[in-house]
C-alpha positions as a printed NumPy array, in Angstrom:
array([[ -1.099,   8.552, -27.046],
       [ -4.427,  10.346, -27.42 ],
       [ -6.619,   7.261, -28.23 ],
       [ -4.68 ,   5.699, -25.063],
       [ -6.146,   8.39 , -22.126],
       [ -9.171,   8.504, -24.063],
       [ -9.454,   4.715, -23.396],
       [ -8.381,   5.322, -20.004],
       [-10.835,   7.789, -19.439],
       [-13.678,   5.612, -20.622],
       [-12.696,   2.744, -18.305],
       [-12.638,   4.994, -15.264],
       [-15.734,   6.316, -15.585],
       [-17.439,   2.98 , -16.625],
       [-15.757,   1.598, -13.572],
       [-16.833,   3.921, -11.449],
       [-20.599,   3.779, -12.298],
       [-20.239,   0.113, -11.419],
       [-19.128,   0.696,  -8.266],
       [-21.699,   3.656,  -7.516],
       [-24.808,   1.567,  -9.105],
       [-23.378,  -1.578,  -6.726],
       [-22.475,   0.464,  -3.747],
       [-26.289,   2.003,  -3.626],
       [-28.333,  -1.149,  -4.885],
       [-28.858,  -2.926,  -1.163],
       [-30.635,  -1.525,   1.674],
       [-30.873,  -2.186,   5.34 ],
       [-33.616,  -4.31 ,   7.032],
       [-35.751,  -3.117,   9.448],
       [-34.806,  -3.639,  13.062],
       [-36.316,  -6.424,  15.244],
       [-36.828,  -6.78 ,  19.236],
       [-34.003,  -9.628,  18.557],
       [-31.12 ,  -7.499,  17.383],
       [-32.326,  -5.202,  20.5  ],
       [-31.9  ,  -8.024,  22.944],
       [-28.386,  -8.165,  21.699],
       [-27.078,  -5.242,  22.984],
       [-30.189,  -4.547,  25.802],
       [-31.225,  -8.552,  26.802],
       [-33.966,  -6.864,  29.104],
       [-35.615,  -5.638,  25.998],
       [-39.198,  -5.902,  26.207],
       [-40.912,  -3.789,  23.233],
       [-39.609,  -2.038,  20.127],
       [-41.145,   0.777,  18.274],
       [-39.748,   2.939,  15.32 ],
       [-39.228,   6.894,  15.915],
       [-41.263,   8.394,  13.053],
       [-39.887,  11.076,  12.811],
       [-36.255,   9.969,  12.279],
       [-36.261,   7.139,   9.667],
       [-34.047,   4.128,  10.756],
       [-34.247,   4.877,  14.857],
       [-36.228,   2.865,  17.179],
       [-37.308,   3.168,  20.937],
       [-36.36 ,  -0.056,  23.182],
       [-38.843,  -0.195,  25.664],
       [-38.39 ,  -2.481,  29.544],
       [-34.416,  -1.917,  29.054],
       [-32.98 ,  -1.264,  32.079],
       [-31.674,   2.41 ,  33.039],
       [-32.156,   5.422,  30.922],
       [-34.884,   4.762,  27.601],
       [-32.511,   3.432,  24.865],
       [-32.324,   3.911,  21.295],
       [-31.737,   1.765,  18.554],
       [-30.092,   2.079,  15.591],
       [-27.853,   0.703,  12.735],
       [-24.895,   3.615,  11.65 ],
       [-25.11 ,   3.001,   8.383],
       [-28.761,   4.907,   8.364],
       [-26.885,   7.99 ,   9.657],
       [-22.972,   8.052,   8.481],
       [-21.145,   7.196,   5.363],
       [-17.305,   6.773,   6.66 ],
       [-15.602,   4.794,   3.587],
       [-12.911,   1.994,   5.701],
       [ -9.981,   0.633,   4.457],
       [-11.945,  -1.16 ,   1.636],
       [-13.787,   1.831,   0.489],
       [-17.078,   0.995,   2.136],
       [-18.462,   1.588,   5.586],
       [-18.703,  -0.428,   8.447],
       [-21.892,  -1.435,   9.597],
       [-23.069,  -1.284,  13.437],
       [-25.551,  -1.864,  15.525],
       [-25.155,   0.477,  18.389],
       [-27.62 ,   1.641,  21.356],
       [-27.282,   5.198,  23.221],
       [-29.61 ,   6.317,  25.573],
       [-31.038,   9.809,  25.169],
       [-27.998,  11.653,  27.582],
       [-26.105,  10.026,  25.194],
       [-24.502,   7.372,  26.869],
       [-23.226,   4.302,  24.705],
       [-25.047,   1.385,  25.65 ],
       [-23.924,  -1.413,  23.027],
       [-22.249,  -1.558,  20.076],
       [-21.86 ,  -4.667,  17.638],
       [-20.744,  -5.248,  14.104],
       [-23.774,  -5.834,  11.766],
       [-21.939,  -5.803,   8.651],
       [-18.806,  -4.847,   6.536],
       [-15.852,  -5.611,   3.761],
       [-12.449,  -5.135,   5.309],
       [-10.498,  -7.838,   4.047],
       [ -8.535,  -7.536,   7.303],
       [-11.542,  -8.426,   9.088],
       [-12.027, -11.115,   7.134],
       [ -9.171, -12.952,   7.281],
       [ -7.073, -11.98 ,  10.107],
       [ -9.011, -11.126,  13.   ],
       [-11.444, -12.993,  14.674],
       [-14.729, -12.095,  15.611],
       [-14.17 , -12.336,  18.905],
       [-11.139,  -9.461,  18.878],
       [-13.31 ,  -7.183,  16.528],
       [-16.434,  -7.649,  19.7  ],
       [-13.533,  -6.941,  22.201],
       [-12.629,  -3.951,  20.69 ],
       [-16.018,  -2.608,  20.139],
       [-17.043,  -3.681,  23.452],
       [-14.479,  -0.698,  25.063],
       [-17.001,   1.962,  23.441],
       [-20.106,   0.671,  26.082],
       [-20.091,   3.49 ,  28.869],
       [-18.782,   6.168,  27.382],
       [-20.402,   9.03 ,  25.794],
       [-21.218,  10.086,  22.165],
       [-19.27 ,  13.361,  22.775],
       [-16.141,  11.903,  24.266],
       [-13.516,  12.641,  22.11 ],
       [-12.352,   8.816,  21.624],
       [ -9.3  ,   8.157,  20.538],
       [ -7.561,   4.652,  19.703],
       [ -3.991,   4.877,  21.179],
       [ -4.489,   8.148,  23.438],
       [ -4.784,   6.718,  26.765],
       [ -3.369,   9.08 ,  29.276],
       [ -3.644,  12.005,  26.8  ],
       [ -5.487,  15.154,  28.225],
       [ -9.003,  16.245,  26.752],
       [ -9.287,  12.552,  24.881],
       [-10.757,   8.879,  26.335],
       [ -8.622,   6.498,  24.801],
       [ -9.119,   2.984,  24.18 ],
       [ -6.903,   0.089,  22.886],
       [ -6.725,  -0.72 ,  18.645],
       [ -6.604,  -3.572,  16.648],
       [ -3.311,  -5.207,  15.904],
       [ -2.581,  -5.205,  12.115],
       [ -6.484,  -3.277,  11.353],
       [ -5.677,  -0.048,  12.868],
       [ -7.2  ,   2.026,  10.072],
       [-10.653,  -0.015,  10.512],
       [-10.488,   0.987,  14.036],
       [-10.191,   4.208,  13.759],
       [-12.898,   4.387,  11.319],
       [-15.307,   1.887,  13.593],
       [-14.474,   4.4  ,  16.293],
       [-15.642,   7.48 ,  14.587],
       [-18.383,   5.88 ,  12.707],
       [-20.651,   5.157,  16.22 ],
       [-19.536,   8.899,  17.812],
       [-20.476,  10.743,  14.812],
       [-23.491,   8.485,  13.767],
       [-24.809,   8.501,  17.728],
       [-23.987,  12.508,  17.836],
       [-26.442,  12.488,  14.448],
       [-29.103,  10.402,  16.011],
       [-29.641,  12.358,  19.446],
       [-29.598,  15.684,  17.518],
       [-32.272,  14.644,  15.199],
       [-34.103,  12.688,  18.053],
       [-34.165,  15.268,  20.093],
       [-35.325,  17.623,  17.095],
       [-38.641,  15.693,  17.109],
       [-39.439,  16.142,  21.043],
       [-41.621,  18.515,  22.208],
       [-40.386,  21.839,  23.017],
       [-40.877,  21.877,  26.945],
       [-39.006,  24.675,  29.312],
       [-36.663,  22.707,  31.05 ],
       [-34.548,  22.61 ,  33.938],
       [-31.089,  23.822,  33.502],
       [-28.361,  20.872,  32.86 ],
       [-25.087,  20.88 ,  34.14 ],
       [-22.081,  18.604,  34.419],
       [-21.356,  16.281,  31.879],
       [-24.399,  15.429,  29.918],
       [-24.651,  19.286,  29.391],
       [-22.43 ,  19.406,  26.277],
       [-24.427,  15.876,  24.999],
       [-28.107,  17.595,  25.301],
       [-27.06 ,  20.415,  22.637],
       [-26.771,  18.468,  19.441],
       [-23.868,  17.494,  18.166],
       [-20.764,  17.571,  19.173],
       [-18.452,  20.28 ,  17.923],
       [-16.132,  18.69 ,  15.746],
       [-12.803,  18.182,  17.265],
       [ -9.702,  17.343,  15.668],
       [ -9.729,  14.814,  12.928],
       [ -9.181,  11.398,  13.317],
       [ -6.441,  12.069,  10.37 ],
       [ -4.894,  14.702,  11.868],
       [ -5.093,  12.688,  15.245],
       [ -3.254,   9.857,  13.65 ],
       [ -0.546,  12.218,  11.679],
       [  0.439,  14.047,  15.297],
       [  0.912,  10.533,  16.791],
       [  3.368,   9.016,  14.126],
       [  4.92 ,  12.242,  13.397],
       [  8.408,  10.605,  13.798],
       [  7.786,   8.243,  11.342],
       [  6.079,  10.945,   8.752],
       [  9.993,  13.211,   9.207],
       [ 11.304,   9.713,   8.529],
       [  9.771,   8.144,   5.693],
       [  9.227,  11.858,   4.212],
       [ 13.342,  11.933,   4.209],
       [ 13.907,   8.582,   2.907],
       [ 11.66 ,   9.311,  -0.473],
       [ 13.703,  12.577,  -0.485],
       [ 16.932,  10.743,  -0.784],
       [ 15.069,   8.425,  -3.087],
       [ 14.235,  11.272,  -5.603],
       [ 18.375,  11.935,  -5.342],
       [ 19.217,   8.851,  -6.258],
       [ 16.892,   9.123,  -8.907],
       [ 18.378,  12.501, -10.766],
       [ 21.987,  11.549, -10.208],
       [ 21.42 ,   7.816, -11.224],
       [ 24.188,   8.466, -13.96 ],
       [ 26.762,   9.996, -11.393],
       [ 25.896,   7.233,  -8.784],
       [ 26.556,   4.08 , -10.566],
       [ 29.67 ,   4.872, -11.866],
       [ 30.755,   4.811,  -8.057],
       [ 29.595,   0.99 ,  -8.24 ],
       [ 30.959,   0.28 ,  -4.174],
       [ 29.076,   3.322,  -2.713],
       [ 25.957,   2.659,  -5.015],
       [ 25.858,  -0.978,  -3.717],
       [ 26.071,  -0.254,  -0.563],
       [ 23.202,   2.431,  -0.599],
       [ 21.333,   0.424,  -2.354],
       [ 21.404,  -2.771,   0.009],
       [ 21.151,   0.007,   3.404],
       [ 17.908,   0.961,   1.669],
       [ 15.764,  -2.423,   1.206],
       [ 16.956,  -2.959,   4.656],
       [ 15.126,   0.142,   5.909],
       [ 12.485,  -0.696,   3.594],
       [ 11.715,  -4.214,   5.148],
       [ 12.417,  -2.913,   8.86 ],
       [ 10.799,   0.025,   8.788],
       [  7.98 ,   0.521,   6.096],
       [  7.372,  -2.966,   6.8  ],
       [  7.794,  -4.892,   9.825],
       [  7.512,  -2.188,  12.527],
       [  4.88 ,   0.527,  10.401],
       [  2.991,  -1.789,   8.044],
       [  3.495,  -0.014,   5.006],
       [  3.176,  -2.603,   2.895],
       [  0.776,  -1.523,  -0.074],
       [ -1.612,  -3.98 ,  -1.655],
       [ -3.729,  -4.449,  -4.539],
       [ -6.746,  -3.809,  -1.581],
       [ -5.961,  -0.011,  -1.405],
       [ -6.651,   0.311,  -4.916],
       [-10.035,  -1.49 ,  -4.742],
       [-10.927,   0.534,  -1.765],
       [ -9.771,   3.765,  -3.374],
       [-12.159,   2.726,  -6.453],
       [-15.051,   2.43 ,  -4.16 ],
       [-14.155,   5.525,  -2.432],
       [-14.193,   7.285,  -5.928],
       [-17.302,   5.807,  -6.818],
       [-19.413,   6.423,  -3.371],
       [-18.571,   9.828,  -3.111],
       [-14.382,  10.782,  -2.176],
       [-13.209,  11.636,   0.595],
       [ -9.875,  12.63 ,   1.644],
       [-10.831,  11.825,   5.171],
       [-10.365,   7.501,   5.373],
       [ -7.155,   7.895,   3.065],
       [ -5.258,  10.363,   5.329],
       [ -5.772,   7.902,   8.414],
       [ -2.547,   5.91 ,   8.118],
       [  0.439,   8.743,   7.022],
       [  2.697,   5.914,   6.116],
       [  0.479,   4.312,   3.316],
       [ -1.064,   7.509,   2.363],
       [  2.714,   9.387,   1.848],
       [  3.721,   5.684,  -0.241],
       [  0.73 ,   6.062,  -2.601],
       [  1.438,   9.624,  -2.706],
       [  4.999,   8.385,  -4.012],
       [  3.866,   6.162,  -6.005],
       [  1.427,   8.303,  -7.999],
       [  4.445,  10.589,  -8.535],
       [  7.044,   8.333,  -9.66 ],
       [  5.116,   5.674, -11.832],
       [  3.885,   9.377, -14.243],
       [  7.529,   9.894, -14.388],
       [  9.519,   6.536, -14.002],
       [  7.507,   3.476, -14.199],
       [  6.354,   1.289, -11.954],
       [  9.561,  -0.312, -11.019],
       [ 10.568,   2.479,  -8.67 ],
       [  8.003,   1.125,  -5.951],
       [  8.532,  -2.21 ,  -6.928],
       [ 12.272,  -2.277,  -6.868],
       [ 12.718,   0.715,  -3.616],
       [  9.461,   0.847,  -1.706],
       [  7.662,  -2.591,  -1.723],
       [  8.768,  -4.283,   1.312],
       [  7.923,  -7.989,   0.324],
       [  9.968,  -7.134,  -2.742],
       [ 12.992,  -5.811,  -1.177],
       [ 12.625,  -9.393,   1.427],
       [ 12.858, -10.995,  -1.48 ],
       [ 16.   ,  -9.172,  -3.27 ],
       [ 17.933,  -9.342,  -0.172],
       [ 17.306, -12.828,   0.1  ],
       [ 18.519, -13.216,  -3.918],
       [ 21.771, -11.345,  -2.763],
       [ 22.718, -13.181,   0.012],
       [ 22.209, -16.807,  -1.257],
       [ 24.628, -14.886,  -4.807],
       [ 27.662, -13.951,  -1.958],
       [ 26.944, -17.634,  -0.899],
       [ 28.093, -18.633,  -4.17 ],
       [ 24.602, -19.944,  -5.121],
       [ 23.526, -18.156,  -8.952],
       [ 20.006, -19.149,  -8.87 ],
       [ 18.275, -20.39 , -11.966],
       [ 16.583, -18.334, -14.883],
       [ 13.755, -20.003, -16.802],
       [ 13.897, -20.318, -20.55 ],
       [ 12.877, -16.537, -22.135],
       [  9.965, -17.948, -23.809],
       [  8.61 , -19.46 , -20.553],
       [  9.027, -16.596, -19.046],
       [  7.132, -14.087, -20.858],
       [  4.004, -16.301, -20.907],
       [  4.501, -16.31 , -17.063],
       [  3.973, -12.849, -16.558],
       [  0.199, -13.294, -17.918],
       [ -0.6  , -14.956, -14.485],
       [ -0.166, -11.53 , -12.543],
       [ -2.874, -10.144, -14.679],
       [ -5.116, -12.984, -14.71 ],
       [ -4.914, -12.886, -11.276],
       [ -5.636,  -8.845, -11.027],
       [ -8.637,  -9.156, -13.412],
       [-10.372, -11.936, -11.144],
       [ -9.801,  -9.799,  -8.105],
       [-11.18 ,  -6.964,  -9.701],
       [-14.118,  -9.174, -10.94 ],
       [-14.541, -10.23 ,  -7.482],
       [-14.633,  -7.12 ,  -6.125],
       [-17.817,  -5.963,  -8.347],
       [-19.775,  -8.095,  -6.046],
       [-17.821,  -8.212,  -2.928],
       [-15.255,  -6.856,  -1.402],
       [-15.204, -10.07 ,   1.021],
       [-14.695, -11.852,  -1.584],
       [-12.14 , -10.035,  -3.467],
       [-10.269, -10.063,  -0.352],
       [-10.056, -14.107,   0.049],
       [ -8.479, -13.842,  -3.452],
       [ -5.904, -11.231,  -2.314],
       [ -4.621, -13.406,  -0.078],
       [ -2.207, -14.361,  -2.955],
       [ -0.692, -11.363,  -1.812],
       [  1.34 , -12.54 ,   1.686],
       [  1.577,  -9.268,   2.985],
       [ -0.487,  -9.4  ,   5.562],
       [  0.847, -12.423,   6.337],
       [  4.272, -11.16 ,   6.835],
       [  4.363,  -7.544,   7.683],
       [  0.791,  -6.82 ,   9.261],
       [  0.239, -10.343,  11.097],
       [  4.151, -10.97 ,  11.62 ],
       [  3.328, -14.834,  11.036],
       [  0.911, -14.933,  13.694],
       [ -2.033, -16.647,  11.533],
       [ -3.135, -20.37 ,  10.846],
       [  0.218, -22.605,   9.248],
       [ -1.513, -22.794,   5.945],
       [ -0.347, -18.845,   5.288],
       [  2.962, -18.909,   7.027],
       [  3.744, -22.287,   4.809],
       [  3.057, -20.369,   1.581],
       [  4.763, -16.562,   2.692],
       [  7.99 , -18.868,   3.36 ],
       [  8.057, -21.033,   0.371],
       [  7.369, -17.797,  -1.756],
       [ 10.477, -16.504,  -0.07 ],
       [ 12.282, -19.654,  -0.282],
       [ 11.926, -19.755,  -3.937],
       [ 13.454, -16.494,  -4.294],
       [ 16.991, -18.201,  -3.644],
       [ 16.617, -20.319,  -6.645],
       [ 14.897, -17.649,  -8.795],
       [ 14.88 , -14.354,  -7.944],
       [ 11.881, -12.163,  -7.168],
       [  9.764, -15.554,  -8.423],
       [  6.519, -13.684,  -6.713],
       [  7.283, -10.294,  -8.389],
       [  7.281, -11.381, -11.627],
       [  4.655, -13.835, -11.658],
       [  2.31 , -13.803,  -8.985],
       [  1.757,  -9.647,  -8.12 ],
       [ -1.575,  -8.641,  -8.738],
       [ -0.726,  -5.025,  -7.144],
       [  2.769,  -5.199,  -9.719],
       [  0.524,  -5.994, -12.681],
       [ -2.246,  -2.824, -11.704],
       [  0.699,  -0.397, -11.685],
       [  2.143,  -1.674, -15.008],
       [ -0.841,  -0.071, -16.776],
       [  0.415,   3.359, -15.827],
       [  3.525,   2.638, -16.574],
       [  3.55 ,   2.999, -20.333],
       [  2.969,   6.669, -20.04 ],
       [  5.732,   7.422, -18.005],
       [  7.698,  11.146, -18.785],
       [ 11.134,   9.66 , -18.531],
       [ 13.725,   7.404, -20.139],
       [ 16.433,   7.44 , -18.098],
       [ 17.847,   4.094, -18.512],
       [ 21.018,   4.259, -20.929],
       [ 20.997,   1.793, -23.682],
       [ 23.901,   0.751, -26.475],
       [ 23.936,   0.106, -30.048],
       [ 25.69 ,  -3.355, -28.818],
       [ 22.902,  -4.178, -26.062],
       [ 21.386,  -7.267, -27.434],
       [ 23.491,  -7.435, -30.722],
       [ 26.105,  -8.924, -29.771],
       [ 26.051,  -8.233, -26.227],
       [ 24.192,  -9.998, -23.709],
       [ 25.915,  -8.842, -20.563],
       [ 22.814,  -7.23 , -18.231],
       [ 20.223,  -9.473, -19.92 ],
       [ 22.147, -12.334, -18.176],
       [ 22.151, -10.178, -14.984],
       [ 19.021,  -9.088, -14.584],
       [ 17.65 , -10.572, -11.625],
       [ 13.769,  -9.829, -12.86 ],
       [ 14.729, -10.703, -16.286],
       [ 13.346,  -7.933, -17.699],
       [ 15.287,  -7.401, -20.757],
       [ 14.825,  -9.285, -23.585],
       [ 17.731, -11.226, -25.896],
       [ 17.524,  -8.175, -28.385],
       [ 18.147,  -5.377, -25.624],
       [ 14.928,  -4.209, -25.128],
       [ 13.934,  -3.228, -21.408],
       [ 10.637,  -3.833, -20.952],
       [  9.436,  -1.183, -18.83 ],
       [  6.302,  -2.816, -17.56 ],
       [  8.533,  -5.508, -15.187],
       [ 11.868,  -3.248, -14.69 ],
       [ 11.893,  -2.748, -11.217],
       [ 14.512,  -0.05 , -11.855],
       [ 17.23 ,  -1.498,  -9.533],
       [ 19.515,   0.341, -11.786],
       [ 22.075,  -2.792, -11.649],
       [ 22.026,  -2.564, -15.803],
       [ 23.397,   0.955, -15.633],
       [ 25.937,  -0.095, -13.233],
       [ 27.455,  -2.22 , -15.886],
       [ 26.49 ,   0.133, -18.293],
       [ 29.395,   2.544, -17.063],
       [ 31.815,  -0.12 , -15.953],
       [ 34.923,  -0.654, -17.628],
       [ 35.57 ,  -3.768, -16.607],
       [ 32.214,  -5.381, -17.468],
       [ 30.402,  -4.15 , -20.315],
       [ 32.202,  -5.974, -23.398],
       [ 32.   ,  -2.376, -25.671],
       [ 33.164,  -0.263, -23.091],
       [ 36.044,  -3.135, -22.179],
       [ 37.139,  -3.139, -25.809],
       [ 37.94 ,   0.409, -25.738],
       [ 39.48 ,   0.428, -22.396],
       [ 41.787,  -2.468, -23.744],
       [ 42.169,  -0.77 , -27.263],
       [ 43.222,   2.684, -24.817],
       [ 45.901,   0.184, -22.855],
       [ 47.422,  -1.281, -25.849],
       [ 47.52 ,   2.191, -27.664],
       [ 49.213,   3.676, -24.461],
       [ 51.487,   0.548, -24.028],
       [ 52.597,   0.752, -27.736],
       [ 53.124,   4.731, -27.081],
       [ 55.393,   4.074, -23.257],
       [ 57.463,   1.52 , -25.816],
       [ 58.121,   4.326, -28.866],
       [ 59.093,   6.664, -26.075],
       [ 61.07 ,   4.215, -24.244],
       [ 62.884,   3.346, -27.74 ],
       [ 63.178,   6.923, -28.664],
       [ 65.194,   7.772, -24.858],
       [ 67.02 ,   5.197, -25.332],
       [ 68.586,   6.055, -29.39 ],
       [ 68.839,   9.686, -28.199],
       [ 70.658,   8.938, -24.963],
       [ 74.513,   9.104, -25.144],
       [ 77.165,   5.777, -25.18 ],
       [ 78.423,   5.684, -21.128]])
């Protein structure tokens, strides 16, 4: 067990310098009068501010003298991959917001799933407004904020888009006007009083913002991994009530699907780990992880269970695509349709396509993020829960045929095709607890939940491999039935015929001892 964290150890650190000597081996061009003209088209003449490394004076732009300058010279706010987003942005020195634009960046949602033009329009609402507002996506009509509209399905990149021009435009005008000679001046008042002061005073975080806002759904989903942890400590007591335990058990994918998918997009991905590895590498920050409660409370979850369980209580609770799936599996079963289990041999060398599939993302990922997320689009997640079907056929065509295939073998994706399944399996061998109740008989002669199992994740000789159990618990439901687990219906039957044989002696007995009528 030693040698193992030791090994772990190694390849987190060695990982991490990867990302750190990667993350801090490019640098940023210089600035031309073209990518002025962008934002400022009556740009005549640009010159770079000495004294503040990476700003430049625009020169013949209309109204008040303009900066220029790329945020990524003044702010380091990791995104939803781990790595900043990249703008161009102008603000004139009252610090007014004169253009922004997207120079650069590695959101896989950006990538593939919005369109330039939506991630302009959204940017676009931040022209006219000031570096000290206190901007806000979502808080329209909320006093003391200026709120402006999000992206659909990239919320988290908005949020940190938004933040990254106020706080890298508050940066630039304090160190701008650092440099400027140090004239009496004229009193200011009104608005562009607070902007000519530095700085603005930090307000409430963007986290915090975003925690206040879905507060329902925090009480929610922090009461539904409550009732998870019950279900966990009285597994034993729960499955021997096998009608209640169903029933639970099907009411929770449901809420799992509605809720932490479809309506909150809490769908976790093999992304979040990439972007938490470049978080970890360029310097961490609890700040870009907090932003979305839903997936932050889910991985909080996660890193909690999978020490103590496995992996397979995400996989077979939490994970929205895979509850789709095994609600799918049990309706077409009540249909009368069983499904079809490939040969045991075929099916172990299948699960090596999950981690083929994790190390090439991974690999991917060393050199872009961009890339690494055009290969996570094996994942339909985003397809599914953050996009709700609304992208080109291609993607719809392959999230339905992956749930289509379900009905004939169950949780097909899960066990093959997860890249995010096969990342938390690694974990999973150093799990605390054992909880799942095994026989002498299991595998020798018995076969009963090998046959059941839905992943197929226990072998012919009664083994449950831990690394694919999705801990659906159905094994321990036979495990205490009577009426379905051969050794525990042989003594049940041995109990009947010893109390039938019993009723008869006393029977026999009454009837020598009673007297002639």
């Amino acid at each position: 067990m030693r040698n193992h964290w030791q090994s772990v150890r190694v390849c987190l650190r060695l990982s991490a310098l990867l990302w750190l000597l990667l993350g801090s081996s490019w640098s940023l061009a210089a600035l031309t009068l073209a990518d002025a003209r962008q934002l400022l088209p009556a740009a005549a003449a640009l010159e770079p501010v000495v004294a503040v490394p990476g700003l430049y004076r625009v020169a013949g732009a209309s109204g008040a003298p303009a900066l220029l300058f790329q945020t990524d010279d003044f702010v380091h706010i990791p995104a939803y991959s781990g790595s900043p987003v990249n703008l161009l942005v102008s603000v004139s020195a009252d610090g007014l917001i004169r253009g922004v634009r997207v120079r650069s960046h590695q959101e896989p949602i950006l990538v593939i799933g919005i369109t330039d033009a939506d991630l302009q329009a959204f940017v676009a609402q931040l022209e006219g407004k000031r570096a000290d507002d206190r901007i806000r996506v979502g808080a329209q009509g909320r006093t003391g904020y200026v709120g402006i509209d999000g992206l659909s399905g990239a919320t988290i990149t908005a949020m940190v888009i938004t933040r990254t021009v106020t706080q890298a435009a508050a940066n630039v005008l304090a160190a701008y006007r650092e440099q400027l000679p140090q004239t009496p001046a004229a009193p200011v008042s009104g608005p562009a009083a607070a902007s000519v002061t530095g700085p603005a005073a930090a307000a409430v975080p963007d986290w915090h913002w975003s925690w206040q806002q879905h507060r329902l759904r925090v009480i929610v989903l922090a009461a539904a991994l409550v009732v998870l942890l019950l279900v966990l400590f009285l597994q034993d007591w729960l499955v021997q009530h096998k009608t209640f335990f169903q029933r639970l058990r099907v009411g929770y994918l449901v809420f799992t699907v509605v809720f932490i998918g479809w309506l909150w997009h809490g769908q976790l991905s093999v992304v979040n780990l990439l972007g938490f590895a470049r978080n970890l590498a360029g310097g961490f920050s609890w700040d870009s992880l907090l932003l979305d409660p839903v997936v932050f409370l889910l991985w909080a979850f996660v890193a909690l269970s999978i020490l103590l369980w496995g992996r397979g209580v995400y996989c077979g609770w939490l994970c929205p695509f895979g509850a789709a799936q095994e609600l799918l599996s049990k309706l077409s079963r009540r249909l009368g349709f069983a499904g079809y289990m490939l040969p045991q041999a075929l099916h172990e060398r299948l699960w090596a396509i999950k981690y083929l599939l994790l190390i090439a993302i991974c690999g991917l990922a060393l050199d872009s993020m961009a890339n690494a997320a055009r290969m996570a689009e094996i994942e339909p997640f985003k397809t599914v829960f953050v996009m709700h079907f609304e992208r080109p056929p291609l993607y719809v065509f392959y999230a339905l045929a992956l749930l289509a295939v379900t009905v004939f073998n169950s949780k097909f994706y899960c066990k093959y095709l997860c890249p995010l399944g096969a990342a938390l399996s690694f974990v999973t061998r150093f799990r605390v607890f054992d909880w799942l109740r095994r026989r002498v008989e299991c595998g020798h002669p018995c076969q009963t939940c090998a046959n059941e199992c839905q992943i197929a994740a226990i072998r012919p000789t009664g083994e449950i491999v831990d690394n694919e159990c999705h801990y659906c618990l159905e094994c321990q439901v036979t495990y205490w039935d009577e009426h379905r687990c051969p050794p525990l219906v042989r003594k049940r039957r041995k109990r009947e015929v010893n109390r039938i044989g019993a009723d008869r002696v006393i029977a026999s007995d009454a009837t020598a001892e009673s007297p002639p009528g």
